[in-house]
PDB file of C-alpha atoms and ligand atoms in Angstrom:
ATOM      1  CA  UNK A  14     148.475  13.752   0.197  1.00  0.00           C
ATOM      2  CA  UNK A  15     150.677  16.544   1.483  1.00  0.00           C
ATOM      3  CA  UNK A  16     150.094  18.038   4.937  1.00  0.00           C
ATOM      4  CA  UNK A  17     151.615  19.708   7.984  1.00  0.00           C
ATOM      5  CA  UNK A  18     151.303  17.826  11.283  1.00  0.00           C
ATOM      6  CA  UNK A  19     152.120  19.192  14.693  1.00  0.00           C
ATOM      7  CA  UNK A  20     154.041  16.904  17.121  1.00  0.00           C
ATOM      8  CA  UNK A  21     155.237  19.614  19.493  1.00  0.00           C
ATOM      9  CA  UNK A  22     153.956  23.163  20.001  1.00  0.00           C
ATOM     10  CA  UNK A  23     155.272  24.410  23.216  1.00  0.00           C
ATOM     11  CA  UNK A  24     158.252  26.782  23.766  1.00  0.00           C
ATOM     12  CA  UNK A  25     161.274  26.679  26.087  1.00  0.00           C
ATOM     13  CA  UNK A  26     160.467  23.499  28.201  1.00  0.00           C
ATOM     14  CA  UNK A  27     157.979  20.556  27.970  1.00  0.00           C
ATOM     15  CA  UNK A  28     154.876  21.176  30.137  1.00  0.00           C
ATOM     16  CA  UNK A  29     153.006  17.935  30.739  1.00  0.00           C
ATOM     17  CA  UNK A  30     150.006  17.932  32.855  1.00  0.00           C
ATOM     18  CA  UNK A  31     146.187  18.355  32.744  1.00  0.00           C
ATOM     19  CA  UNK A  32     146.219  22.213  32.292  1.00  0.00           C
ATOM     20  CA  UNK A  33     148.135  21.889  28.916  1.00  0.00           C
ATOM     21  CA  UNK A  34     146.804  18.615  27.654  1.00  0.00           C
ATOM     22  CA  UNK A  35     144.518  20.056  24.925  1.00  0.00           C
ATOM     23  CA  UNK A  36     147.316  22.164  23.064  1.00  0.00           C
ATOM     24  CA  UNK A  37     149.999  19.772  24.234  1.00  0.00           C
ATOM     25  CA  UNK A  38     153.180  20.084  26.241  1.00  0.00           C
ATOM     26  CA  UNK A  39     155.926  18.810  23.855  1.00  0.00           C
ATOM     27  CA  UNK A  40     158.507  21.216  22.518  1.00  0.00           C
ATOM     28  CA  UNK A  41     158.791  22.005  18.793  1.00  0.00           C
ATOM     29  CA  UNK A  42     158.471  19.296  16.201  1.00  0.00           C
ATOM     30  CA  UNK A  43     156.396  19.577  12.986  1.00  0.00           C
ATOM     31  CA  UNK A  44     156.153  17.027  10.244  1.00  0.00           C
ATOM     32  CA  UNK A  45     155.897  18.406   6.688  1.00  0.00           C
ATOM     33  CA  UNK A  46     154.609  15.390   4.700  1.00  0.00           C
ATOM     34  CA  UNK A  47     155.175  15.781   1.036  1.00  0.00           C
ATOM     35  CA  UNK A  48     153.173  12.792  -0.036  1.00  0.00           C
ATOM     36  CA  UNK A  49     154.267   9.332  -1.198  1.00  0.00           C
ATOM     37  CA  UNK A  50     156.034   8.534   2.194  1.00  0.00           C
ATOM     38  CA  UNK A  51     158.334  11.589   1.855  1.00  0.00           C
ATOM     39  CA  UNK A  52     158.490  14.077   4.682  1.00  0.00           C
ATOM     40  CA  UNK A  53     160.652  16.694   6.193  1.00  0.00           C
ATOM     41  CA  UNK A  54     160.955  17.218   9.984  1.00  0.00           C
ATOM     42  CA  UNK A  55     161.055  20.822  11.260  1.00  0.00           C
ATOM     43  CA  UNK A  56     162.828  20.918  14.686  1.00  0.00           C
ATOM     44  CA  UNK A  57     163.612  18.052  17.093  1.00  0.00           C
ATOM     45  CA  UNK A  58     162.116  19.058  20.380  1.00  0.00           C
ATOM     46  CA  UNK A  59     160.470  16.595  22.565  1.00  0.00           C
ATOM     47  CA  UNK A  60     157.699  16.112  20.123  1.00  0.00           C
ATOM     48  CA  UNK A  61     159.991  14.154  17.788  1.00  0.00           C
ATOM     49  CA  UNK A  62     159.929  11.338  20.243  1.00  0.00           C
ATOM     50  CA  UNK A  63     156.200  10.751  19.399  1.00  0.00           C
ATOM     51  CA  UNK A  64     156.812  11.125  15.790  1.00  0.00           C
ATOM     52  CA  UNK A  65     159.433   8.440  16.131  1.00  0.00           C
ATOM     53  CA  UNK A  66     156.944   6.111  17.749  1.00  0.00           C
ATOM     54  CA  UNK A  67     154.524   6.752  14.870  1.00  0.00           C
ATOM     55  CA  UNK A  68     157.199   5.859  12.275  1.00  0.00           C
ATOM     56  CA  UNK A  69     158.157   2.701  14.128  1.00  0.00           C
ATOM     57  CA  UNK A  70     154.532   1.541  13.926  1.00  0.00           C
ATOM     58  CA  UNK A  71     154.674   2.097  10.134  1.00  0.00           C
ATOM     59  CA  UNK A  72     157.621  -0.315  10.077  1.00  0.00           C
ATOM     60  CA  UNK A  73     159.276   1.194   6.978  1.00  0.00           C
ATOM     61  CA  UNK A  74     162.869   2.401   6.359  1.00  0.00           C
ATOM     62  CA  UNK A  75     163.000   6.100   7.142  1.00  0.00           C
ATOM     63  CA  UNK A  76     164.885   8.699   5.229  1.00  0.00           C
ATOM     64  CA  UNK A  77     164.289  12.413   5.996  1.00  0.00           C
ATOM     65  CA  UNK A  78     165.649  15.783   6.194  1.00  0.00           C
ATOM     66  CA  UNK A  79     165.506  17.491   9.679  1.00  0.00           C
ATOM     67  CA  UNK A  80     165.551  21.285   9.561  1.00  0.00           C
ATOM     68  CA  UNK A  81     166.531  22.708  12.949  1.00  0.00           C
ATOM     69  CA  UNK A  82     165.530  26.358  13.484  1.00  0.00           C
ATOM     70  CA  UNK A  83     168.279  26.936  15.961  1.00  0.00           C
ATOM     71  CA  UNK A  84     170.160  25.049  18.646  1.00  0.00           C
ATOM     72  CA  UNK A  85     168.360  25.885  21.807  1.00  0.00           C
ATOM     73  CA  UNK A  86     167.469  22.908  23.956  1.00  0.00           C
ATOM     74  CA  UNK A  87     163.760  23.065  23.181  1.00  0.00           C
ATOM     75  CA  UNK A  88     164.525  22.553  19.441  1.00  0.00           C
ATOM     76  CA  UNK A  89     167.123  19.676  19.675  1.00  0.00           C
ATOM     77  CA  UNK A  90     166.313  17.799  23.069  1.00  0.00           C
ATOM     78  CA  UNK A  91     164.178  15.069  21.396  1.00  0.00           C
ATOM     79  CA  UNK A  92     167.053  13.676  19.238  1.00  0.00           C
ATOM     80  CA  UNK A  93     168.399  11.237  21.940  1.00  0.00           C
ATOM     81  CA  UNK A  94     164.915   9.776  22.211  1.00  0.00           C
ATOM     82  CA  UNK A  95     164.104   9.506  18.490  1.00  0.00           C
ATOM     83  CA  UNK A  96     164.222   5.725  18.190  1.00  0.00           C
ATOM     84  CA  UNK A  97     164.310   5.680  14.241  1.00  0.00           C
ATOM     85  CA  UNK A  98     167.686   7.377  14.588  1.00  0.00           C
ATOM     86  CA  UNK A  99     169.106   4.155  16.302  1.00  0.00           C
ATOM     87  CA  UNK A 100     168.024   1.847  13.499  1.00  0.00           C
ATOM     88  CA  UNK A 101     170.553   0.863  10.922  1.00  0.00           C
ATOM     89  CA  UNK A 102     169.518   1.577   7.287  1.00  0.00           C
ATOM     90  CA  UNK A 103     167.616   4.818   8.252  1.00  0.00           C
ATOM     91  CA  UNK A 104     169.114   8.042   7.175  1.00  0.00           C
ATOM     92  CA  UNK A 105     168.660  11.720   8.399  1.00  0.00           C
ATOM     93  CA  UNK A 106     170.174  14.928   7.011  1.00  0.00           C
ATOM     94  CA  UNK A 107     170.343  17.692   9.561  1.00  0.00           C
ATOM     95  CA  UNK A 108     170.079  21.215   8.278  1.00  0.00           C
ATOM     96  CA  UNK A 109     170.538  24.392  10.270  1.00  0.00           C
ATOM     97  CA  UNK A 110     172.585  27.431  11.061  1.00  0.00           C
ATOM     98  CA  UNK A 111     175.801  26.778  12.806  1.00  0.00           C
ATOM     99  CA  UNK A 112     177.392  29.120  15.381  1.00  0.00           C
ATOM    100  CA  UNK A 113     180.483  31.109  14.466  1.00  0.00           C
ATOM    101  CA  UNK A 114     182.894  28.669  15.813  1.00  0.00           C
ATOM    102  CA  UNK A 115     181.003  25.352  16.215  1.00  0.00           C
ATOM    103  CA  UNK A 116     179.724  23.036  13.455  1.00  0.00           C
ATOM    104  CA  UNK A 117     176.194  21.751  13.328  1.00  0.00           C
ATOM    105  CA  UNK A 118     177.494  18.263  14.185  1.00  0.00           C
ATOM    106  CA  UNK A 119     179.504  19.506  17.240  1.00  0.00           C
ATOM    107  CA  UNK A 120     176.604  21.262  18.679  1.00  0.00           C
ATOM    108  CA  UNK A 121     174.179  18.322  18.187  1.00  0.00           C
ATOM    109  CA  UNK A 122     176.853  15.876  19.573  1.00  0.00           C
ATOM    110  CA  UNK A 123     177.486  18.096  22.708  1.00  0.00           C
ATOM    111  CA  UNK A 124     174.054  17.702  24.158  1.00  0.00           C
ATOM    112  CA  UNK A 125     174.870  13.995  24.217  1.00  0.00           C
ATOM    113  CA  UNK A 126     178.314  14.192  25.844  1.00  0.00           C
ATOM    114  CA  UNK A 127     178.916  11.395  28.283  1.00  0.00           C
ATOM    115  CA  UNK A 128     178.308  13.678  31.271  1.00  0.00           C
ATOM    116  CA  UNK A 129     174.788  14.715  29.944  1.00  0.00           C
ATOM    117  CA  UNK A 130     173.765  11.503  28.360  1.00  0.00           C
ATOM    118  CA  UNK A 131     174.770   7.849  28.349  1.00  0.00           C
ATOM    119  CA  UNK A 132     174.643   7.300  24.607  1.00  0.00           C
ATOM    120  CA  UNK A 133     176.753   9.436  22.219  1.00  0.00           C
ATOM    121  CA  UNK A 134     175.647  10.705  18.965  1.00  0.00           C
ATOM    122  CA  UNK A 135     178.178   8.566  17.128  1.00  0.00           C
ATOM    123  CA  UNK A 136     176.452   5.389  18.700  1.00  0.00           C
ATOM    124  CA  UNK A 137     173.162   6.169  17.013  1.00  0.00           C
ATOM    125  CA  UNK A 138     173.124   3.554  14.315  1.00  0.00           C
ATOM    126  CA  UNK A 139     171.244   5.252  11.379  1.00  0.00           C
ATOM    127  CA  UNK A 140     173.119   7.376   8.945  1.00  0.00           C
ATOM    128  CA  UNK A 141     173.532  11.021   9.778  1.00  0.00           C
ATOM    129  CA  UNK A 142     174.571  13.728   7.516  1.00  0.00           C
ATOM    130  CA  UNK A 143     174.934  17.450   8.503  1.00  0.00           C
ATOM    131  CA  UNK A 144     174.523  20.276   5.917  1.00  0.00           C
ATOM    132  CA  UNK A 145     174.871  23.830   7.378  1.00  0.00           C
ATOM    133  CA  UNK A 146     172.473  26.434   5.960  1.00  0.00           C
ATOM    134  CA  UNK A 147     172.539  30.160   5.719  1.00  0.00           C
ATOM    135  CA  UNK A 148     170.061  32.775   4.424  1.00  0.00           C
ATOM    136  CA  UNK A 149     169.349  31.875   0.830  1.00  0.00           C
ATOM    137  CA  UNK A 150     167.712  29.470  -1.578  1.00  0.00           C
ATOM    138  CA  UNK A 151     168.070  25.583  -1.722  1.00  0.00           C
ATOM    139  CA  UNK A 152     166.599  22.576  -3.190  1.00  0.00           C
ATOM    140  CA  UNK A 153     166.168  19.268  -1.316  1.00  0.00           C
ATOM    141  CA  UNK A 154     164.298  16.254  -2.886  1.00  0.00           C
ATOM    142  CA  UNK A 155     163.040  18.500  -5.577  1.00  0.00           C
ATOM    143  CA  UNK A 156     161.442  20.882  -2.926  1.00  0.00           C
ATOM    144  CA  UNK A 157     162.544  24.544  -3.057  1.00  0.00           C
ATOM    145  CA  UNK A 158     163.490  25.712   0.390  1.00  0.00           C
ATOM    146  CA  UNK A 159     164.287  29.371   1.299  1.00  0.00           C
ATOM    147  CA  UNK A 160     165.901  30.405   4.540  1.00  0.00           C
ATOM    148  CA  UNK A 161     165.970  33.766   6.378  1.00  0.00           C
ATOM    149  CA  UNK A 162     167.772  34.805   9.493  1.00  0.00           C
ATOM    150  CA  UNK A 163     165.486  35.556  12.386  1.00  0.00           C
ATOM    151  CA  UNK A 164     165.646  38.009  15.322  1.00  0.00           C
ATOM    152  CA  UNK A 165     166.435  35.489  18.083  1.00  0.00           C
ATOM    153  CA  UNK A 166     169.603  35.096  20.231  1.00  0.00           C
ATOM    154  CA  UNK A 167     172.284  33.246  18.321  1.00  0.00           C
ATOM    155  CA  UNK A 168     171.828  32.106  14.799  1.00  0.00           C
ATOM    156  CA  UNK A 169     168.202  31.058  14.031  1.00  0.00           C
ATOM    157  CA  UNK A 170     166.611  30.486  10.640  1.00  0.00           C
ATOM    158  CA  UNK A 171     163.095  30.629   9.396  1.00  0.00           C
ATOM    159  CA  UNK A 172     162.296  28.325   6.433  1.00  0.00           C
ATOM    160  CA  UNK A 173     159.916  28.642   3.497  1.00  0.00           C
ATOM    161  CA  UNK A 174     158.903  25.290   1.647  1.00  0.00           C
ATOM    162  CA  UNK A 175     157.335  25.294  -1.847  1.00  0.00           C
ATOM    163  CA  UNK A 176     155.340  22.013  -2.061  1.00  0.00           C
ATOM    164  CA  UNK A 177     153.359  21.490  -5.249  1.00  0.00           C
ATOM    165  CA  UNK A 178     151.641  24.920  -5.524  1.00  0.00           C
ATOM    166  CA  UNK A 179     151.453  25.616  -1.864  1.00  0.00           C
ATOM    167  CA  UNK A 180     153.876  27.469   0.423  1.00  0.00           C
ATOM    168  CA  UNK A 181     154.553  26.751   4.049  1.00  0.00           C
ATOM    169  CA  UNK A 182     156.706  28.896   6.345  1.00  0.00           C
ATOM    170  CA  UNK A 183     158.161  27.813   9.674  1.00  0.00           C
ATOM    171  CA  UNK A 184     159.320  30.531  12.042  1.00  0.00           C
ATOM    172  CA  UNK A 185     159.431  28.993  15.460  1.00  0.00           C
ATOM    173  CA  UNK A 186     161.285  31.638  17.476  1.00  0.00           C
ATOM    174  CA  UNK A 187     161.353  35.349  16.475  1.00  0.00           C
ATOM    175  CA  UNK A 188     160.614  38.659  17.849  1.00  0.00           C
ATOM    176  CA  UNK A 189     159.930  41.942  16.355  1.00  0.00           C
ATOM    177  CA  UNK A 190     163.032  43.502  14.665  1.00  0.00           C
ATOM    178  CA  UNK A 191     164.080  46.772  16.237  1.00  0.00           C
ATOM    179  CA  UNK A 192     162.659  49.526  14.035  1.00  0.00           C
ATOM    180  CA  UNK A 193     165.603  51.662  12.690  1.00  0.00           C
ATOM    181  CA  UNK A 194     165.095  55.236  12.082  1.00  0.00           C
ATOM    182  CA  UNK A 195     163.859  55.777   8.523  1.00  0.00           C
ATOM    183  CA  UNK A 196     167.123  57.407   7.673  1.00  0.00           C
ATOM    184  CA  UNK A 197     170.329  57.919   9.576  1.00  0.00           C
ATOM    185  CA  UNK A 198     173.430  60.036   8.951  1.00  0.00           C
ATOM    186  CA  UNK A 199     176.837  58.546   8.064  1.00  0.00           C
ATOM    187  CA  UNK A 200     179.039  59.749  10.773  1.00  0.00           C
ATOM    188  CA  UNK A 201     182.160  59.909   8.369  1.00  0.00           C
ATOM    189  CA  UNK A 202     180.250  61.842   5.872  1.00  0.00           C
ATOM    190  CA  UNK A 203     177.509  63.824   7.507  1.00  0.00           C
ATOM    191  CA  UNK A 204     176.010  65.070   4.206  1.00  0.00           C
ATOM    192  CA  UNK A 205     175.317  61.416   3.228  1.00  0.00           C
ATOM    193  CA  UNK A 206     171.987  59.981   4.264  1.00  0.00           C
ATOM    194  CA  UNK A 207     171.910  56.252   4.717  1.00  0.00           C
ATOM    195  CA  UNK A 208     168.529  54.584   4.441  1.00  0.00           C
ATOM    196  CA  UNK A 209     168.216  51.435   6.678  1.00  0.00           C
ATOM    197  CA  UNK A 210     165.998  48.628   5.637  1.00  0.00           C
ATOM    198  CA  UNK A 211     163.198  47.816   8.100  1.00  0.00           C
ATOM    199  CA  UNK A 212     163.774  44.160   8.749  1.00  0.00           C
ATOM    200  CA  UNK A 213     160.043  43.735   9.751  1.00  0.00           C
ATOM    201  CA  UNK A 214     159.239  44.697   6.187  1.00  0.00           C
ATOM    202  CA  UNK A 215     161.690  42.074   5.034  1.00  0.00           C
ATOM    203  CA  UNK A 216     159.782  39.411   7.056  1.00  0.00           C
ATOM    204  CA  UNK A 217     156.620  40.595   5.523  1.00  0.00           C
ATOM    205  CA  UNK A 218     158.177  40.082   2.065  1.00  0.00           C
ATOM    206  CA  UNK A 219     159.556  36.582   2.989  1.00  0.00           C
ATOM    207  CA  UNK A 220     155.987  35.414   4.138  1.00  0.00           C
ATOM    208  CA  UNK A 221     154.107  37.351   1.281  1.00  0.00           C
ATOM    209  CA  UNK A 222     150.944  35.322   0.217  1.00  0.00           C
ATOM    210  CA  UNK A 223     152.061  32.080   1.782  1.00  0.00           C
ATOM    211  CA  UNK A 224     149.402  29.448   2.343  1.00  0.00           C
ATOM    212  CA  UNK A 225     150.478  28.465   5.856  1.00  0.00           C
ATOM    213  CA  UNK A 226     152.509  30.599   8.265  1.00  0.00           C
ATOM    214  CA  UNK A 227     153.622  29.099  11.507  1.00  0.00           C
ATOM    215  CA  UNK A 228     154.939  31.785  13.732  1.00  0.00           C
ATOM    216  CA  UNK A 229     156.020  32.344  17.317  1.00  0.00           C
ATOM    217  CA  UNK A 230     153.193  34.009  19.315  1.00  0.00           C
ATOM    218  CA  UNK A 231     154.430  33.290  22.775  1.00  0.00           C
ATOM    219  CA  UNK A 232     153.495  36.388  24.623  1.00  0.00           C
ATOM    220  CA  UNK A 233     150.736  38.846  25.175  1.00  0.00           C
ATOM    221  CA  UNK A 234     151.620  42.462  24.425  1.00  0.00           C
ATOM    222  CA  UNK A 235     151.669  43.137  28.148  1.00  0.00           C
ATOM    223  CA  UNK A 236     154.081  40.294  28.775  1.00  0.00           C
ATOM    224  CA  UNK A 237     156.347  41.391  25.917  1.00  0.00           C
ATOM    225  CA  UNK A 238     157.118  44.659  27.556  1.00  0.00           C
ATOM    226  CA  UNK A 239     159.337  42.929  30.033  1.00  0.00           C
ATOM    227  CA  UNK A 240     160.773  40.244  27.682  1.00  0.00           C
ATOM    228  CA  UNK A 241     162.158  42.408  24.875  1.00  0.00           C
ATOM    229  CA  UNK A 242     165.267  40.631  23.386  1.00  0.00           C
ATOM    230  CA  UNK A 243     164.259  37.208  24.749  1.00  0.00           C
ATOM    231  CA  UNK A 244     163.572  36.317  21.074  1.00  0.00           C
ATOM    232  CA  UNK A 245     159.801  35.809  21.067  1.00  0.00           C
ATOM    233  CA  UNK A 246     156.839  37.603  19.619  1.00  0.00           C
ATOM    234  CA  UNK A 247     153.762  39.029  21.150  1.00  0.00           C
ATOM    235  CA  UNK A 248     150.742  37.758  19.284  1.00  0.00           C
ATOM    236  CA  UNK A 249     149.728  41.155  17.956  1.00  0.00           C
ATOM    237  CA  UNK A 250     152.997  41.416  16.096  1.00  0.00           C
ATOM    238  CA  UNK A 251     152.446  38.036  14.505  1.00  0.00           C
ATOM    239  CA  UNK A 252     149.112  38.824  13.355  1.00  0.00           C
ATOM    240  CA  UNK A 253     150.091  42.111  11.934  1.00  0.00           C
ATOM    241  CA  UNK A 254     153.000  40.508   9.969  1.00  0.00           C
ATOM    242  CA  UNK A 255     150.546  37.890   8.672  1.00  0.00           C
ATOM    243  CA  UNK A 256     147.982  40.544   7.636  1.00  0.00           C
ATOM    244  CA  UNK A 257     150.611  42.634   5.966  1.00  0.00           C
ATOM    245  CA  UNK A 258     151.714  39.706   3.909  1.00  0.00           C
ATOM    246  CA  UNK A 259     148.122  38.508   3.160  1.00  0.00           C
ATOM    247  CA  UNK A 260     148.750  35.009   4.586  1.00  0.00           C
ATOM    248  CA  UNK A 261     145.999  32.613   4.064  1.00  0.00           C
ATOM    249  CA  UNK A 262     146.365  30.493   7.301  1.00  0.00           C
ATOM    250  CA  UNK A 263     148.307  31.763  10.364  1.00  0.00           C
ATOM    251  CA  UNK A 264     149.211  29.093  13.096  1.00  0.00           C
ATOM    252  CA  UNK A 265     150.189  30.672  16.365  1.00  0.00           C
ATOM    253  CA  UNK A 266     153.132  28.630  17.623  1.00  0.00           C
ATOM    254  CA  UNK A 267     155.622  28.245  20.581  1.00  0.00           C
ATOM    255  CA  UNK A 268     153.148  28.586  23.377  1.00  0.00           C
ATOM    256  CA  UNK A 269     154.580  29.877  26.651  1.00  0.00           C
ATOM    257  CA  UNK A 270     155.232  27.168  29.373  1.00  0.00           C
ATOM    258  CA  UNK A 271     153.118  29.201  31.894  1.00  0.00           C
ATOM    259  CA  UNK A 272     150.027  29.528  29.607  1.00  0.00           C
ATOM    260  CA  UNK A 273     147.471  26.884  30.240  1.00  0.00           C
ATOM    261  CA  UNK A 274     144.935  25.749  27.689  1.00  0.00           C
ATOM    262  CA  UNK A 275     142.452  28.467  28.705  1.00  0.00           C
ATOM    263  CA  UNK A 276     145.005  31.237  28.355  1.00  0.00           C
ATOM    264  CA  UNK A 277     146.049  29.933  24.889  1.00  0.00           C
ATOM    265  CA  UNK A 278     142.342  30.054  23.969  1.00  0.00           C
ATOM    266  CA  UNK A 279     142.264  33.702  25.016  1.00  0.00           C
ATOM    267  CA  UNK A 280     145.364  34.589  23.002  1.00  0.00           C
ATOM    268  CA  UNK A 281     143.847  32.930  19.840  1.00  0.00           C
ATOM    269  CA  UNK A 282     140.593  34.863  20.325  1.00  0.00           C
ATOM    270  CA  UNK A 283     142.433  38.063  20.699  1.00  0.00           C
ATOM    271  CA  UNK A 284     144.486  37.470  17.601  1.00  0.00           C
ATOM    272  CA  UNK A 285     141.283  36.736  15.641  1.00  0.00           C
ATOM    273  CA  UNK A 286     139.810  40.001  16.815  1.00  0.00           C
ATOM    274  CA  UNK A 287     142.693  42.001  15.522  1.00  0.00           C
ATOM    275  CA  UNK A 288     142.293  40.270  12.093  1.00  0.00           C
ATOM    276  CA  UNK A 289     138.565  40.794  12.036  1.00  0.00           C
ATOM    277  CA  UNK A 290     138.758  44.501  12.951  1.00  0.00           C
ATOM    278  CA  UNK A 291     141.384  44.760   9.992  1.00  0.00           C
ATOM    279  CA  UNK A 292     138.635  43.342   7.705  1.00  0.00           C
ATOM    280  CA  UNK A 293     140.617  40.268   6.931  1.00  0.00           C
ATOM    281  CA  UNK A 294     139.307  36.611   6.615  1.00  0.00           C
ATOM    282  CA  UNK A 295     142.626  35.054   7.427  1.00  0.00           C
ATOM    283  CA  UNK A 296     142.239  31.829   9.224  1.00  0.00           C
ATOM    284  CA  UNK A 297     143.958  31.857  12.564  1.00  0.00           C
ATOM    285  CA  UNK A 298     144.719  28.594  14.434  1.00  0.00           C
ATOM    286  CA  UNK A 299     146.510  27.839  17.663  1.00  0.00           C
ATOM    287  CA  UNK A 300     149.102  25.090  17.059  1.00  0.00           C
ATOM    288  CA  UNK A 301     147.951  21.918  18.910  1.00  0.00           C
ATOM    289  CA  UNK A 302     149.614  18.529  19.098  1.00  0.00           C
ATOM    290  CA  UNK A 303     148.084  16.200  16.557  1.00  0.00           C
ATOM    291  CA  UNK A 304     146.625  18.933  14.433  1.00  0.00           C
ATOM    292  CA  UNK A 305     147.051  18.403  10.705  1.00  0.00           C
ATOM    293  CA  UNK A 306     146.635  20.929   7.874  1.00  0.00           C
ATOM    294  CA  UNK A 307     146.098  19.596   4.328  1.00  0.00           C
ATOM    295  CA  UNK A 308     148.383  21.027   1.552  1.00  0.00           C
ATOM    296  CA  UNK A 309     146.417  19.512  -1.399  1.00  0.00           C
TER     297      UNK A 309
HETATM  298 ZN1  LIG B   5     162.163  27.783  21.354  1.00  0.00          ZN
END
């Protein structure tokens, strides 16, 4: 049985408390279960702590690949509290984009430097491997994985996984790409017209016909006006990309820390309205801790 399960859905910072208890307050962590005890982990926000507790209860050796979307705190802060990583015999392969002059390993080790945390990453007793990724196509454990650079400060990747005959795309943090003029002039050669590819169309192509698209929908269109270049999407953009790509199920993800459960409900309703008005029957869900979507 293959499925997607959400362990953390909140953006930016954990938000515990009664007003966020229904959708959940943990930062991003998604389990992509491939069946037969094989699974990938997408991001290592605070939600990975609970995934770790779940794995401990199963009492089996753990081997997994952890795909980090990017190195901002909310996507890596759970690693020091991920107990299976302290158990000898377990093995984790970290994948993700590295910054220009820092390796994946250095970045992950740095959040556990002795000033910030009492245990260093080298003291975690499971086996760690680090494999940087770039935009392109890969294969891990027989699963085809495609990666695409996103529009988010620093180097952030979106991932597409091909599982059996289903496709899942995980794009945790992304905002609309600036729209280039359809054509622009080459300043060295004014007679030459250069056509600039619209990266929003590139994104639509990347998520074309996917079964499950998990995508940033942190803001309302109103909120986005004052948050351009913060790296997050207004929900209307996310719905339009999904509609353009004929996605089957869209999961709105990376909820804003100031949005309580009632506000997230309203965002989901507004997103559904855009889809209905476009005549689509796409399923739209709000990411919720504990939610599971079958891939069978
Ligand atoms: Zn984030």
